[in-house]
Amino acid sequence: QRAMDIGMTRIAIRKATPEIPSMLHQPAMPSALGLRNLHRFVRPILVAVPLLGLLLGWAAYLAGAGQWSGSIWAAATIPVL
């Protein structure tokens, strides 16, 4: 609602469209800001998990548990796919 001065009289100007309650005006799709924040959260995890898997698999191989290294590498790669 805005007010407009005309001489000594103040006139209120209302919007032609009614206000829509915020509960009814929820977008059907997630907002771009929400997706951007999700991407910022998930991206480091998608880098760290395979890196950690490669390091743990390599350590298992060097420790003589080579039968576990392939499984560790595969499990660490799945989140990226």
Short mmCIF file of N, CA, C and O in Angstrom, two decimals:
data_model
loop_
_atom_site.label_atom_id
_atom_site.label_comp_id
_atom_site.label_asym_id
_atom_site.label_seq_id
_atom_site.Cartn_x
_atom_site.Cartn_y
_atom_site.Cartn_z
N GLN A 1 0.85 -1.17 0.00
CA GLN A 1 0.00 0.00 0.00
C GLN A 1 0.90 1.24 0.00
O GLN A 1 1.81 1.35 0.80
N ARG A 2 0.63 2.13 -0.92
CA ARG A 2 1.39 3.38 -1.01
C ARG A 2 0.48 4.55 -0.68
O ARG A 2 -0.72 4.46 -0.79
N ALA A 3 1.11 5.62 -0.29
CA ALA A 3 0.34 6.84 -0.02
C ALA A 3 0.82 7.93 -0.96
O ALA A 3 1.98 7.99 -1.33
N MET A 4 -0.11 8.77 -1.38
CA MET A 4 0.22 9.82 -2.32
C MET A 4 -0.32 11.15 -1.76
O MET A 4 -1.46 11.22 -1.31
N ASP A 5 0.51 12.17 -1.77
CA ASP A 5 0.08 13.48 -1.28
C ASP A 5 -0.49 14.30 -2.43
O ASP A 5 0.12 14.45 -3.47
N ILE A 6 -1.70 14.77 -2.24
CA ILE A 6 -2.31 15.70 -3.19
C ILE A 6 -2.69 16.93 -2.37
O ILE A 6 -3.67 16.92 -1.66
N GLY A 7 -1.86 17.94 -2.49
CA GLY A 7 -2.11 19.15 -1.71
C GLY A 7 -2.00 18.84 -0.23
O GLY A 7 -1.00 18.35 0.23
N MET A 8 -3.06 19.06 0.50
CA MET A 8 -3.09 18.82 1.93
C MET A 8 -3.70 17.45 2.26
O MET A 8 -3.73 17.05 3.40
N THR A 9 -4.23 16.74 1.25
CA THR A 9 -4.92 15.48 1.49
C THR A 9 -4.00 14.31 1.13
O THR A 9 -3.38 14.31 0.08
N ARG A 10 -3.96 13.34 1.98
CA ARG A 10 -3.15 12.14 1.73
C ARG A 10 -4.09 11.02 1.29
O ARG A 10 -5.02 10.67 2.00
N ILE A 11 -3.83 10.45 0.10
CA ILE A 11 -4.70 9.42 -0.45
C ILE A 11 -3.93 8.09 -0.47
O ILE A 11 -2.78 8.04 -0.92
N ALA A 12 -4.56 7.05 0.01
CA ALA A 12 -3.95 5.72 0.00
C ALA A 12 -4.25 5.04 -1.33
O ALA A 12 -5.38 5.07 -1.80
N ILE A 13 -3.25 4.43 -1.92
CA ILE A 13 -3.41 3.71 -3.19
C ILE A 13 -3.18 2.23 -2.90
O ILE A 13 -2.14 1.85 -2.40
N ARG A 14 -4.17 1.42 -3.23
CA ARG A 14 -4.06 -0.02 -3.00
C ARG A 14 -3.71 -0.72 -4.31
O ARG A 14 -4.04 -0.25 -5.39
N LYS A 15 -3.10 -1.90 -4.17
CA LYS A 15 -2.81 -2.71 -5.35
C LYS A 15 -4.11 -3.27 -5.90
O LYS A 15 -5.04 -3.57 -5.17
N ALA A 16 -4.14 -3.47 -7.21
CA ALA A 16 -5.33 -4.01 -7.85
C ALA A 16 -5.46 -5.51 -7.60
O ALA A 16 -6.56 -6.05 -7.59
N THR A 17 -4.35 -6.21 -7.42
CA THR A 17 -4.41 -7.65 -7.20
C THR A 17 -4.36 -7.95 -5.71
O THR A 17 -3.64 -7.31 -4.97
N PRO A 18 -5.11 -8.93 -5.27
CA PRO A 18 -5.08 -9.28 -3.85
C PRO A 18 -3.77 -9.97 -3.49
O PRO A 18 -3.11 -10.57 -4.34
N GLU A 19 -3.41 -9.87 -2.24
CA GLU A 19 -2.20 -10.54 -1.75
C GLU A 19 -2.45 -12.04 -1.66
O GLU A 19 -3.51 -12.47 -1.21
N ILE A 20 -1.49 -12.82 -2.09
CA ILE A 20 -1.60 -14.27 -2.01
C ILE A 20 -0.83 -14.72 -0.77
O ILE A 20 0.33 -14.35 -0.62
N PRO A 21 -1.45 -15.50 0.10
CA PRO A 21 -0.72 -15.97 1.27
C PRO A 21 0.52 -16.76 0.85
O PRO A 21 0.51 -17.47 -0.15
N SER A 22 1.60 -16.62 1.61
CA SER A 22 2.86 -17.24 1.23
C SER A 22 2.76 -18.76 1.19
O SER A 22 3.50 -19.41 0.48
N MET A 23 1.85 -19.35 1.95
CA MET A 23 1.70 -20.80 1.94
C MET A 23 1.22 -21.30 0.58
O MET A 23 1.55 -22.40 0.16
N LEU A 24 0.41 -20.52 -0.10
CA LEU A 24 -0.15 -20.93 -1.37
C LEU A 24 0.78 -20.64 -2.54
O LEU A 24 0.55 -21.11 -3.64
N HIS A 25 1.81 -19.87 -2.32
CA HIS A 25 2.69 -19.44 -3.40
C HIS A 25 4.03 -20.18 -3.38
O HIS A 25 5.07 -19.61 -3.66
N GLN A 26 4.03 -21.46 -3.01
CA GLN A 26 5.26 -22.24 -3.00
C GLN A 26 5.54 -22.74 -4.41
O GLN A 26 4.66 -23.29 -5.06
N PRO A 27 6.76 -22.57 -4.91
CA PRO A 27 7.07 -23.07 -6.25
C PRO A 27 7.06 -24.59 -6.28
O PRO A 27 7.38 -25.24 -5.28
N ALA A 28 6.68 -25.15 -7.42
CA ALA A 28 6.63 -26.60 -7.56
C ALA A 28 8.02 -27.21 -7.60
O ALA A 28 8.23 -28.32 -7.15
N MET A 29 8.99 -26.48 -8.13
CA MET A 29 10.35 -26.98 -8.24
C MET A 29 11.22 -26.28 -7.20
O MET A 29 10.93 -25.16 -6.82
N PRO A 30 12.30 -26.95 -6.77
CA PRO A 30 13.20 -26.29 -5.81
C PRO A 30 13.80 -25.04 -6.42
O PRO A 30 14.01 -24.94 -7.62
N SER A 31 14.10 -24.09 -5.58
CA SER A 31 14.66 -22.85 -6.07
C SER A 31 16.10 -23.05 -6.52
O SER A 31 16.78 -23.99 -6.10
N ALA A 32 16.57 -22.17 -7.37
CA ALA A 32 17.95 -22.25 -7.85
C ALA A 32 18.93 -22.08 -6.71
O ALA A 32 19.98 -22.71 -6.69
N LEU A 33 18.58 -21.24 -5.75
CA LEU A 33 19.46 -21.03 -4.60
C LEU A 33 19.58 -22.31 -3.78
O LEU A 33 20.67 -22.67 -3.35
N GLY A 34 18.48 -23.02 -3.60
CA GLY A 34 18.51 -24.29 -2.87
C GLY A 34 19.35 -25.33 -3.57
O GLY A 34 20.12 -26.06 -2.94
N LEU A 35 19.23 -25.42 -4.89
CA LEU A 35 20.04 -26.36 -5.65
C LEU A 35 21.51 -25.99 -5.62
O LEU A 35 22.38 -26.85 -5.56
N ARG A 36 21.79 -24.69 -5.65
CA ARG A 36 23.17 -24.24 -5.60
C ARG A 36 23.80 -24.60 -4.25
O ARG A 36 24.94 -25.06 -4.18
N ASN A 37 23.05 -24.41 -3.17
CA ASN A 37 23.55 -24.77 -1.85
C ASN A 37 23.76 -26.28 -1.73
O ASN A 37 24.73 -26.72 -1.14
N LEU A 38 22.83 -27.06 -2.30
CA LEU A 38 22.98 -28.51 -2.29
C LEU A 38 24.23 -28.92 -3.06
O LEU A 38 24.99 -29.77 -2.62
N HIS A 39 24.45 -28.30 -4.20
CA HIS A 39 25.62 -28.60 -5.02
C HIS A 39 26.90 -28.27 -4.26
O HIS A 39 27.87 -29.02 -4.30
N ARG A 40 26.92 -27.14 -3.56
CA ARG A 40 28.10 -26.75 -2.78
C ARG A 40 28.37 -27.72 -1.65
O ARG A 40 29.50 -27.89 -1.23
N PHE A 41 27.32 -28.34 -1.12
CA PHE A 41 27.49 -29.31 -0.04
C PHE A 41 27.95 -30.67 -0.57
O PHE A 41 28.83 -31.31 0.00
N VAL A 42 27.35 -31.13 -1.67
CA VAL A 42 27.60 -32.47 -2.19
C VAL A 42 28.93 -32.57 -2.95
O VAL A 42 29.61 -33.60 -2.89
N ARG A 43 29.31 -31.53 -3.64
CA ARG A 43 30.50 -31.58 -4.49
C ARG A 43 31.77 -31.99 -3.75
O ARG A 43 32.48 -32.88 -4.21
N PRO A 44 32.10 -31.39 -2.60
CA PRO A 44 33.31 -31.84 -1.89
C PRO A 44 33.23 -33.30 -1.43
O PRO A 44 34.24 -34.00 -1.42
N ILE A 45 32.03 -33.75 -1.12
CA ILE A 45 31.87 -35.15 -0.71
C ILE A 45 32.14 -36.08 -1.88
O ILE A 45 32.80 -37.11 -1.73
N LEU A 46 31.66 -35.69 -3.07
CA LEU A 46 31.88 -36.51 -4.25
C LEU A 46 33.34 -36.54 -4.68
O LEU A 46 33.75 -37.40 -5.45
N VAL A 47 34.12 -35.61 -4.21
CA VAL A 47 35.56 -35.63 -4.48
C VAL A 47 36.29 -36.39 -3.37
O VAL A 47 37.19 -37.20 -3.65
N ALA A 48 35.89 -36.18 -2.13
CA ALA A 48 36.60 -36.77 -0.99
C ALA A 48 36.39 -38.28 -0.88
O ALA A 48 37.33 -39.01 -0.55
N VAL A 49 35.17 -38.77 -1.13
CA VAL A 49 34.89 -40.20 -0.95
C VAL A 49 35.73 -41.06 -1.91
O VAL A 49 36.40 -42.00 -1.45
N PRO A 50 35.78 -40.79 -3.20
CA PRO A 50 36.63 -41.60 -4.07
C PRO A 50 38.12 -41.46 -3.74
O PRO A 50 38.87 -42.45 -3.81
N LEU A 51 38.54 -40.26 -3.38
CA LEU A 51 39.94 -40.07 -3.01
C LEU A 51 40.29 -40.90 -1.79
O LEU A 51 41.32 -41.59 -1.76
N LEU A 52 39.43 -40.88 -0.79
CA LEU A 52 39.64 -41.68 0.41
C LEU A 52 39.61 -43.17 0.07
O LEU A 52 40.41 -43.95 0.59
N GLY A 53 38.71 -43.56 -0.82
CA GLY A 53 38.64 -44.96 -1.25
C GLY A 53 39.90 -45.41 -1.97
O GLY A 53 40.38 -46.53 -1.75
N LEU A 54 40.42 -44.55 -2.82
CA LEU A 54 41.68 -44.90 -3.50
C LEU A 54 42.83 -45.05 -2.51
O LEU A 54 43.62 -46.00 -2.60
N LEU A 55 42.89 -44.14 -1.55
CA LEU A 55 43.96 -44.21 -0.55
C LEU A 55 43.80 -45.45 0.34
O LEU A 55 44.80 -46.14 0.62
N LEU A 56 42.59 -45.74 0.78
CA LEU A 56 42.37 -46.92 1.62
C LEU A 56 42.59 -48.22 0.84
O LEU A 56 43.16 -49.18 1.38
N GLY A 57 42.16 -48.24 -0.40
CA GLY A 57 42.40 -49.43 -1.24
C GLY A 57 43.87 -49.64 -1.49
O GLY A 57 44.37 -50.78 -1.44
N TRP A 58 44.59 -48.58 -1.72
CA TRP A 58 46.04 -48.68 -1.93
C TRP A 58 46.74 -49.13 -0.65
O TRP A 58 47.63 -49.97 -0.69
N ALA A 59 46.30 -48.60 0.49
CA ALA A 59 46.87 -49.00 1.77
C ALA A 59 46.57 -50.48 2.05
O ALA A 59 47.44 -51.20 2.56
N ALA A 60 45.36 -50.93 1.72
CA ALA A 60 45.03 -52.35 1.90
C ALA A 60 45.90 -53.22 1.01
O ALA A 60 46.38 -54.28 1.44
N TYR A 61 46.14 -52.79 -0.20
CA TYR A 61 47.00 -53.54 -1.12
C TYR A 61 48.42 -53.63 -0.59
O TYR A 61 49.04 -54.70 -0.61
N LEU A 62 48.95 -52.51 -0.11
CA LEU A 62 50.31 -52.50 0.43
C LEU A 62 50.42 -53.29 1.74
O LEU A 62 51.48 -53.84 2.05
N ALA A 63 49.33 -53.37 2.50
CA ALA A 63 49.33 -54.09 3.77
C ALA A 63 49.16 -55.59 3.57
O ALA A 63 49.18 -56.35 4.53
N GLY A 64 49.00 -56.01 2.33
CA GLY A 64 48.87 -57.44 2.05
C GLY A 64 47.43 -57.91 2.00
O GLY A 64 47.18 -59.11 1.93
N ALA A 65 46.49 -57.02 2.04
CA ALA A 65 45.07 -57.39 1.96
C ALA A 65 44.54 -56.99 0.58
O ALA A 65 43.54 -56.28 0.47
N GLY A 66 45.21 -57.45 -0.45
CA GLY A 66 44.86 -57.08 -1.82
C GLY A 66 43.46 -57.49 -2.22
O GLY A 66 42.86 -56.88 -3.10
N GLN A 67 42.92 -58.54 -1.60
CA GLN A 67 41.56 -58.98 -1.94
C GLN A 67 40.53 -57.93 -1.56
O GLN A 67 39.44 -57.89 -2.12
N TRP A 68 40.84 -57.05 -0.62
CA TRP A 68 39.93 -55.99 -0.20
C TRP A 68 40.08 -54.72 -1.03
O TRP A 68 39.15 -53.91 -1.09
N SER A 69 41.20 -54.52 -1.65
CA SER A 69 41.45 -53.25 -2.35
C SER A 69 40.45 -53.01 -3.48
O SER A 69 39.94 -51.90 -3.63
N GLY A 70 40.16 -54.02 -4.28
CA GLY A 70 39.19 -53.86 -5.37
C GLY A 70 37.80 -53.51 -4.87
O GLY A 70 37.11 -52.67 -5.44
N SER A 71 37.38 -54.15 -3.78
CA SER A 71 36.07 -53.87 -3.21
C SER A 71 36.01 -52.45 -2.64
O SER A 71 34.99 -51.76 -2.78
N ILE A 72 37.08 -52.04 -2.01
CA ILE A 72 37.13 -50.68 -1.45
C ILE A 72 37.08 -49.66 -2.58
O ILE A 72 36.34 -48.67 -2.50
N TRP A 73 37.84 -49.88 -3.64
CA TRP A 73 37.84 -48.95 -4.76
C TRP A 73 36.46 -48.87 -5.42
O TRP A 73 35.98 -47.80 -5.77
N ALA A 74 35.82 -50.04 -5.59
CA ALA A 74 34.50 -50.06 -6.20
C ALA A 74 33.47 -49.34 -5.33
O ALA A 74 32.66 -48.55 -5.82
N ALA A 75 33.49 -49.60 -4.03
CA ALA A 75 32.53 -48.96 -3.12
C ALA A 75 32.73 -47.45 -3.07
O ALA A 75 31.76 -46.70 -2.96
N ALA A 76 33.96 -47.00 -3.17
CA ALA A 76 34.24 -45.56 -3.12
C ALA A 76 33.87 -44.86 -4.44
O ALA A 76 33.61 -43.66 -4.45
N THR A 77 33.78 -45.62 -5.51
CA THR A 77 33.47 -45.04 -6.82
C THR A 77 31.97 -44.93 -7.05
O THR A 77 31.51 -44.05 -7.77
N ILE A 78 31.18 -45.76 -6.41
CA ILE A 78 29.72 -45.80 -6.63
C ILE A 78 29.05 -44.44 -6.41
O ILE A 78 28.21 -44.04 -7.22
N PRO A 79 29.38 -43.67 -5.35
CA PRO A 79 28.69 -42.37 -5.19
C PRO A 79 28.89 -41.41 -6.36
O PRO A 79 28.04 -40.56 -6.62
N VAL A 80 29.98 -41.53 -7.06
CA VAL A 80 30.25 -40.63 -8.18
C VAL A 80 29.36 -40.95 -9.38
O VAL A 80 28.93 -40.08 -10.11
N LEU A 81 29.06 -42.23 -9.53
CA LEU A 81 28.22 -42.63 -10.65
C LEU A 81 26.81 -42.16 -10.43
O LEU A 81 26.13 -41.75 -11.29
#
